[in-house]
């Protein structure tokens, strides 16, 4: 099992960033690698299941996550149905204020059929980096 955190600061309020983060439909629009399509309800509320299709080009696979915990400026999604290479996936999303800036915190724990270090460096970290750029553009528009 591998665990890593990503903290991304934004020059905005916690409330503005949280509004962007809590709706999976916007997360799917802002995530370009891999391509993500929301199927159904995207509300990040406790008890909800988020149904996604993820992939590259014409090849997409289902990704279903259960929102197992939701609180003030935080929620946790746990993979129920995961695409290769994931065996298990847990992602805590939260927003906090640091030095007057909103900081998006992603705490990720996963198991993989491939070496976890490779999955982290070549799939997950590029995904979070691309999402940070997209969030900044959305906040600036």
mmCIF file with all atom_site columns, C-alpha atoms in Angstrom:
data_model
loop_
_atom_site.group_PDB
_atom_site.id
_atom_site.type_symbol
_atom_site.label_atom_id
_atom_site.label_alt_id
_atom_site.label_comp_id
_atom_site.label_asym_id
_atom_site.label_entity_id
_atom_site.label_seq_id
_atom_site.pdbx_PDB_ins_code
_atom_site.Cartn_x
_atom_site.Cartn_y
_atom_site.Cartn_z
_atom_site.occupancy
_atom_site.B_iso_or_equiv
_atom_site.pdbx_formal_charge
_atom_site.auth_seq_id
_atom_site.auth_comp_id
_atom_site.auth_asym_id
_atom_site.auth_atom_id
_atom_site.pdbx_PDB_model_num
ATOM 1   C CA . UNK A 1 1   ? 0.000   0.000  0.000   1.00 0.00 ? 1   UNK A CA 1
ATOM 2   C CA . UNK A 1 2   ? 1.279   3.466  -0.866  1.00 0.00 ? 2   UNK A CA 1
ATOM 3   C CA . UNK A 1 3   ? 0.274   6.807  0.624   1.00 0.00 ? 3   UNK A CA 1
ATOM 4   C CA . UNK A 1 4   ? 1.130   10.325 -0.490  1.00 0.00 ? 4   UNK A CA 1
ATOM 5   C CA . UNK A 1 5   ? -0.193  13.854 -0.029  1.00 0.00 ? 5   UNK A CA 1
ATOM 6   C CA . UNK A 1 6   ? -0.394  16.749 -2.458  1.00 0.00 ? 6   UNK A CA 1
ATOM 7   C CA . UNK A 1 7   ? -0.917  20.303 -1.163  1.00 0.00 ? 7   UNK A CA 1
ATOM 8   C CA . UNK A 1 8   ? -1.765  22.944 -3.762  1.00 0.00 ? 8   UNK A CA 1
ATOM 9   C CA . UNK A 1 9   ? -2.109  26.615 -2.729  1.00 0.00 ? 9   UNK A CA 1
ATOM 10  C CA . UNK A 1 10  ? -4.476  28.996 -4.515  1.00 0.00 ? 10  UNK A CA 1
ATOM 11  C CA . UNK A 1 11  ? -4.822  32.745 -4.132  1.00 0.00 ? 11  UNK A CA 1
ATOM 12  C CA . UNK A 1 12  ? -8.519  32.554 -3.292  1.00 0.00 ? 12  UNK A CA 1
ATOM 13  C CA . UNK A 1 13  ? -10.816 31.927 -0.353  1.00 0.00 ? 13  UNK A CA 1
ATOM 14  C CA . UNK A 1 14  ? -11.403 28.531 1.201   1.00 0.00 ? 14  UNK A CA 1
ATOM 15  C CA . UNK A 1 15  ? -15.109 28.858 0.338   1.00 0.00 ? 15  UNK A CA 1
ATOM 16  C CA . UNK A 1 16  ? -14.446 29.568 -3.366  1.00 0.00 ? 16  UNK A CA 1
ATOM 17  C CA . UNK A 1 17  ? -12.066 26.623 -3.676  1.00 0.00 ? 17  UNK A CA 1
ATOM 18  C CA . UNK A 1 18  ? -14.378 24.322 -1.722  1.00 0.00 ? 18  UNK A CA 1
ATOM 19  C CA . UNK A 1 19  ? -17.267 25.187 -4.039  1.00 0.00 ? 19  UNK A CA 1
ATOM 20  C CA . UNK A 1 20  ? -15.201 23.995 -7.019  1.00 0.00 ? 20  UNK A CA 1
ATOM 21  C CA . UNK A 1 21  ? -13.958 20.875 -5.276  1.00 0.00 ? 21  UNK A CA 1
ATOM 22  C CA . UNK A 1 22  ? -17.161 19.409 -3.884  1.00 0.00 ? 22  UNK A CA 1
ATOM 23  C CA . UNK A 1 23  ? -18.938 18.731 -7.189  1.00 0.00 ? 23  UNK A CA 1
ATOM 24  C CA . UNK A 1 24  ? -17.637 15.730 -9.159  1.00 0.00 ? 24  UNK A CA 1
ATOM 25  C CA . UNK A 1 25  ? -19.132 17.085 -12.395 1.00 0.00 ? 25  UNK A CA 1
ATOM 26  C CA . UNK A 1 26  ? -16.697 19.999 -12.284 1.00 0.00 ? 26  UNK A CA 1
ATOM 27  C CA . UNK A 1 27  ? -13.840 17.747 -11.181 1.00 0.00 ? 27  UNK A CA 1
ATOM 28  C CA . UNK A 1 28  ? -14.481 15.567 -14.218 1.00 0.00 ? 28  UNK A CA 1
ATOM 29  C CA . UNK A 1 29  ? -14.451 18.603 -16.523 1.00 0.00 ? 29  UNK A CA 1
ATOM 30  C CA . UNK A 1 30  ? -11.195 19.905 -15.040 1.00 0.00 ? 30  UNK A CA 1
ATOM 31  C CA . UNK A 1 31  ? -9.323  16.578 -15.111 1.00 0.00 ? 31  UNK A CA 1
ATOM 32  C CA . UNK A 1 32  ? -7.789  16.102 -18.555 1.00 0.00 ? 32  UNK A CA 1
ATOM 33  C CA . UNK A 1 33  ? -5.446  13.180 -17.829 1.00 0.00 ? 33  UNK A CA 1
ATOM 34  C CA . UNK A 1 34  ? -6.829  10.665 -17.713 1.00 0.00 ? 34  UNK A CA 1
ATOM 35  C CA . UNK A 1 35  ? -10.077 11.685 -19.376 1.00 0.00 ? 35  UNK A CA 1
ATOM 36  C CA . UNK A 1 36  ? -12.905 11.533 -16.838 1.00 0.00 ? 36  UNK A CA 1
ATOM 37  C CA . UNK A 1 37  ? -16.641 11.459 -17.557 1.00 0.00 ? 37  UNK A CA 1
ATOM 38  C CA . UNK A 1 38  ? -19.225 11.681 -14.792 1.00 0.00 ? 38  UNK A CA 1
ATOM 39  C CA . UNK A 1 39  ? -22.149 9.277  -15.150 1.00 0.00 ? 39  UNK A CA 1
ATOM 40  C CA . UNK A 1 40  ? -25.030 10.354 -12.894 1.00 0.00 ? 40  UNK A CA 1
ATOM 41  C CA . UNK A 1 41  ? -25.021 12.374 -9.688  1.00 0.00 ? 41  UNK A CA 1
ATOM 42  C CA . UNK A 1 42  ? -21.769 14.095 -8.755  1.00 0.00 ? 42  UNK A CA 1
ATOM 43  C CA . UNK A 1 43  ? -22.623 15.407 -5.293  1.00 0.00 ? 43  UNK A CA 1
ATOM 44  C CA . UNK A 1 44  ? -19.820 14.736 -2.824  1.00 0.00 ? 44  UNK A CA 1
ATOM 45  C CA . UNK A 1 45  ? -22.117 14.009 0.116   1.00 0.00 ? 45  UNK A CA 1
ATOM 46  C CA . UNK A 1 46  ? -21.781 11.150 2.556   1.00 0.00 ? 46  UNK A CA 1
ATOM 47  C CA . UNK A 1 47  ? -23.456 7.987  1.295   1.00 0.00 ? 47  UNK A CA 1
ATOM 48  C CA . UNK A 1 48  ? -23.433 8.992  -2.377  1.00 0.00 ? 48  UNK A CA 1
ATOM 49  C CA . UNK A 1 49  ? -21.767 6.865  -5.035  1.00 0.00 ? 49  UNK A CA 1
ATOM 50  C CA . UNK A 1 50  ? -19.875 8.668  -7.760  1.00 0.00 ? 50  UNK A CA 1
ATOM 51  C CA . UNK A 1 51  ? -19.901 6.809  -11.095 1.00 0.00 ? 51  UNK A CA 1
ATOM 52  C CA . UNK A 1 52  ? -17.128 7.783  -13.515 1.00 0.00 ? 52  UNK A CA 1
ATOM 53  C CA . UNK A 1 53  ? -15.674 6.505  -16.775 1.00 0.00 ? 53  UNK A CA 1
ATOM 54  C CA . UNK A 1 54  ? -11.907 7.044  -16.987 1.00 0.00 ? 54  UNK A CA 1
ATOM 55  C CA . UNK A 1 55  ? -9.504  6.389  -19.811 1.00 0.00 ? 55  UNK A CA 1
ATOM 56  C CA . UNK A 1 56  ? -7.624  7.611  -22.823 1.00 0.00 ? 56  UNK A CA 1
ATOM 57  C CA . UNK A 1 57  ? -9.311  8.048  -26.188 1.00 0.00 ? 57  UNK A CA 1
ATOM 58  C CA . UNK A 1 58  ? -11.909 5.396  -26.979 1.00 0.00 ? 58  UNK A CA 1
ATOM 59  C CA . UNK A 1 59  ? -10.821 3.099  -24.134 1.00 0.00 ? 59  UNK A CA 1
ATOM 60  C CA . UNK A 1 60  ? -12.710 3.889  -20.921 1.00 0.00 ? 60  UNK A CA 1
ATOM 61  C CA . UNK A 1 61  ? -13.253 1.872  -17.773 1.00 0.00 ? 61  UNK A CA 1
ATOM 62  C CA . UNK A 1 62  ? -15.678 2.278  -14.867 1.00 0.00 ? 62  UNK A CA 1
ATOM 63  C CA . UNK A 1 63  ? -14.588 3.905  -11.630 1.00 0.00 ? 63  UNK A CA 1
ATOM 64  C CA . UNK A 1 64  ? -17.144 3.918  -8.833  1.00 0.00 ? 64  UNK A CA 1
ATOM 65  C CA . UNK A 1 65  ? -16.373 5.593  -5.525  1.00 0.00 ? 65  UNK A CA 1
ATOM 66  C CA . UNK A 1 66  ? -18.414 5.768  -2.343  1.00 0.00 ? 66  UNK A CA 1
ATOM 67  C CA . UNK A 1 67  ? -18.354 9.003  -0.369  1.00 0.00 ? 67  UNK A CA 1
ATOM 68  C CA . UNK A 1 68  ? -17.741 7.474  3.037   1.00 0.00 ? 68  UNK A CA 1
ATOM 69  C CA . UNK A 1 69  ? -17.185 10.624 5.055   1.00 0.00 ? 69  UNK A CA 1
ATOM 70  C CA . UNK A 1 70  ? -18.060 14.256 4.490   1.00 0.00 ? 70  UNK A CA 1
ATOM 71  C CA . UNK A 1 71  ? -17.485 17.213 6.764   1.00 0.00 ? 71  UNK A CA 1
ATOM 72  C CA . UNK A 1 72  ? -16.714 20.897 6.721   1.00 0.00 ? 72  UNK A CA 1
ATOM 73  C CA . UNK A 1 73  ? -14.330 21.414 3.795   1.00 0.00 ? 73  UNK A CA 1
ATOM 74  C CA . UNK A 1 74  ? -13.461 17.704 3.525   1.00 0.00 ? 74  UNK A CA 1
ATOM 75  C CA . UNK A 1 75  ? -14.745 14.438 2.118   1.00 0.00 ? 75  UNK A CA 1
ATOM 76  C CA . UNK A 1 76  ? -13.385 10.950 1.520   1.00 0.00 ? 76  UNK A CA 1
ATOM 77  C CA . UNK A 1 77  ? -14.052 8.806  -1.503  1.00 0.00 ? 77  UNK A CA 1
ATOM 78  C CA . UNK A 1 78  ? -13.207 5.118  -1.482  1.00 0.00 ? 78  UNK A CA 1
ATOM 79  C CA . UNK A 1 79  ? -12.992 3.048  -4.625  1.00 0.00 ? 79  UNK A CA 1
ATOM 80  C CA . UNK A 1 80  ? -15.696 0.414  -4.992  1.00 0.00 ? 80  UNK A CA 1
ATOM 81  C CA . UNK A 1 81  ? -15.124 -0.515 -8.650  1.00 0.00 ? 81  UNK A CA 1
ATOM 82  C CA . UNK A 1 82  ? -11.683 0.469  -9.905  1.00 0.00 ? 82  UNK A CA 1
ATOM 83  C CA . UNK A 1 83  ? -9.947  0.323  -13.282 1.00 0.00 ? 83  UNK A CA 1
ATOM 84  C CA . UNK A 1 84  ? -6.598  -1.344 -13.814 1.00 0.00 ? 84  UNK A CA 1
ATOM 85  C CA . UNK A 1 85  ? -4.021  -0.869 -12.316 1.00 0.00 ? 85  UNK A CA 1
ATOM 86  C CA . UNK A 1 86  ? -5.771  -0.124 -9.001  1.00 0.00 ? 86  UNK A CA 1
ATOM 87  C CA . UNK A 1 87  ? -6.643  -2.737 -6.377  1.00 0.00 ? 87  UNK A CA 1
ATOM 88  C CA . UNK A 1 88  ? -7.698  -0.234 -3.682  1.00 0.00 ? 88  UNK A CA 1
ATOM 89  C CA . UNK A 1 89  ? -8.025  3.539  -3.679  1.00 0.00 ? 89  UNK A CA 1
ATOM 90  C CA . UNK A 1 90  ? -8.903  5.981  -0.899  1.00 0.00 ? 90  UNK A CA 1
ATOM 91  C CA . UNK A 1 91  ? -8.783  9.746  -1.445  1.00 0.00 ? 91  UNK A CA 1
ATOM 92  C CA . UNK A 1 92  ? -9.411  12.391 1.210   1.00 0.00 ? 92  UNK A CA 1
ATOM 93  C CA . UNK A 1 93  ? -10.108 15.800 -0.335  1.00 0.00 ? 93  UNK A CA 1
ATOM 94  C CA . UNK A 1 94  ? -9.880  18.835 1.931   1.00 0.00 ? 94  UNK A CA 1
ATOM 95  C CA . UNK A 1 95  ? -9.362  22.580 1.852   1.00 0.00 ? 95  UNK A CA 1
ATOM 96  C CA . UNK A 1 96  ? -7.632  24.619 4.538   1.00 0.00 ? 96  UNK A CA 1
ATOM 97  C CA . UNK A 1 97  ? -6.335  28.163 4.935   1.00 0.00 ? 97  UNK A CA 1
ATOM 98  C CA . UNK A 1 98  ? -2.593  28.772 5.207   1.00 0.00 ? 98  UNK A CA 1
ATOM 99  C CA . UNK A 1 99  ? -1.128  32.302 5.275   1.00 0.00 ? 99  UNK A CA 1
ATOM 100 C CA . UNK A 1 100 ? -4.286  33.817 3.787   1.00 0.00 ? 100 UNK A CA 1
ATOM 101 C CA . UNK A 1 101 ? -4.451  31.348 0.885   1.00 0.00 ? 101 UNK A CA 1
ATOM 102 C CA . UNK A 1 102 ? -6.720  28.395 0.287   1.00 0.00 ? 102 UNK A CA 1
ATOM 103 C CA . UNK A 1 103 ? -4.797  25.124 0.105   1.00 0.00 ? 103 UNK A CA 1
ATOM 104 C CA . UNK A 1 104 ? -6.284  22.055 -1.554  1.00 0.00 ? 104 UNK A CA 1
ATOM 105 C CA . UNK A 1 105 ? -5.046  18.903 0.183   1.00 0.00 ? 105 UNK A CA 1
ATOM 106 C CA . UNK A 1 106 ? -5.236  15.490 -1.461  1.00 0.00 ? 106 UNK A CA 1
ATOM 107 C CA . UNK A 1 107 ? -4.388  12.508 0.748   1.00 0.00 ? 107 UNK A CA 1
ATOM 108 C CA . UNK A 1 108 ? -4.193  9.383  -1.399  1.00 0.00 ? 108 UNK A CA 1
ATOM 109 C CA . UNK A 1 109 ? -3.754  5.778  -0.297  1.00 0.00 ? 109 UNK A CA 1
ATOM 110 C CA . UNK A 1 110 ? -3.773  3.006  -2.888  1.00 0.00 ? 110 UNK A CA 1
ATOM 111 C CA . UNK A 1 111 ? -2.731  -0.507 -3.838  1.00 0.00 ? 111 UNK A CA 1
ATOM 112 C CA . UNK A 1 112 ? -1.857  -1.391 -7.406  1.00 0.00 ? 112 UNK A CA 1
ATOM 113 C CA . UNK A 1 113 ? -1.185  -4.393 -9.619  1.00 0.00 ? 113 UNK A CA 1
ATOM 114 C CA . UNK A 1 114 ? 1.801   -2.412 -10.932 1.00 0.00 ? 114 UNK A CA 1
ATOM 115 C CA . UNK A 1 115 ? 4.630   -1.036 -8.780  1.00 0.00 ? 115 UNK A CA 1
ATOM 116 C CA . UNK A 1 116 ? 3.034   1.734  -6.703  1.00 0.00 ? 116 UNK A CA 1
ATOM 117 C CA . UNK A 1 117 ? 5.956   4.135  -7.203  1.00 0.00 ? 117 UNK A CA 1
ATOM 118 C CA . UNK A 1 118 ? 5.433   3.993  -10.978 1.00 0.00 ? 118 UNK A CA 1
ATOM 119 C CA . UNK A 1 119 ? 1.665   4.527  -10.674 1.00 0.00 ? 119 UNK A CA 1
ATOM 120 C CA . UNK A 1 120 ? 2.229   7.492  -8.362  1.00 0.00 ? 120 UNK A CA 1
ATOM 121 C CA . UNK A 1 121 ? 4.904   9.177  -10.498 1.00 0.00 ? 121 UNK A CA 1
ATOM 122 C CA . UNK A 1 122 ? 3.481   8.547  -13.971 1.00 0.00 ? 122 UNK A CA 1
ATOM 123 C CA . UNK A 1 123 ? -0.291  8.490  -13.440 1.00 0.00 ? 123 UNK A CA 1
ATOM 124 C CA . UNK A 1 124 ? -1.387  10.133 -10.198 1.00 0.00 ? 124 UNK A CA 1
ATOM 125 C CA . UNK A 1 125 ? 1.063   13.001 -9.742  1.00 0.00 ? 125 UNK A CA 1
ATOM 126 C CA . UNK A 1 126 ? 0.651   14.193 -13.379 1.00 0.00 ? 126 UNK A CA 1
ATOM 127 C CA . UNK A 1 127 ? -3.123  14.029 -12.878 1.00 0.00 ? 127 UNK A CA 1
ATOM 128 C CA . UNK A 1 128 ? -2.949  16.231 -9.769  1.00 0.00 ? 128 UNK A CA 1
ATOM 129 C CA . UNK A 1 129 ? -0.547  18.669 -11.472 1.00 0.00 ? 129 UNK A CA 1
ATOM 130 C CA . UNK A 1 130 ? -2.885  19.038 -14.455 1.00 0.00 ? 130 UNK A CA 1
ATOM 131 C CA . UNK A 1 131 ? -5.876  19.453 -12.196 1.00 0.00 ? 131 UNK A CA 1
ATOM 132 C CA . UNK A 1 132 ? -4.102  22.241 -10.255 1.00 0.00 ? 132 UNK A CA 1
ATOM 133 C CA . UNK A 1 133 ? -3.579  24.209 -13.484 1.00 0.00 ? 133 UNK A CA 1
ATOM 134 C CA . UNK A 1 134 ? -7.222  23.680 -14.481 1.00 0.00 ? 134 UNK A CA 1
ATOM 135 C CA . UNK A 1 135 ? -8.481  24.762 -11.053 1.00 0.00 ? 135 UNK A CA 1
ATOM 136 C CA . UNK A 1 136 ? -6.405  27.951 -11.260 1.00 0.00 ? 136 UNK A CA 1
ATOM 137 C CA . UNK A 1 137 ? -7.910  28.741 -14.673 1.00 0.00 ? 137 UNK A CA 1
ATOM 138 C CA . UNK A 1 138 ? -11.418 28.099 -13.341 1.00 0.00 ? 138 UNK A CA 1
ATOM 139 C CA . UNK A 1 139 ? -10.793 30.369 -10.357 1.00 0.00 ? 139 UNK A CA 1
ATOM 140 C CA . UNK A 1 140 ? -9.471  33.129 -12.637 1.00 0.00 ? 140 UNK A CA 1
ATOM 141 C CA . UNK A 1 141 ? -12.419 33.021 -15.043 1.00 0.00 ? 141 UNK A CA 1
#
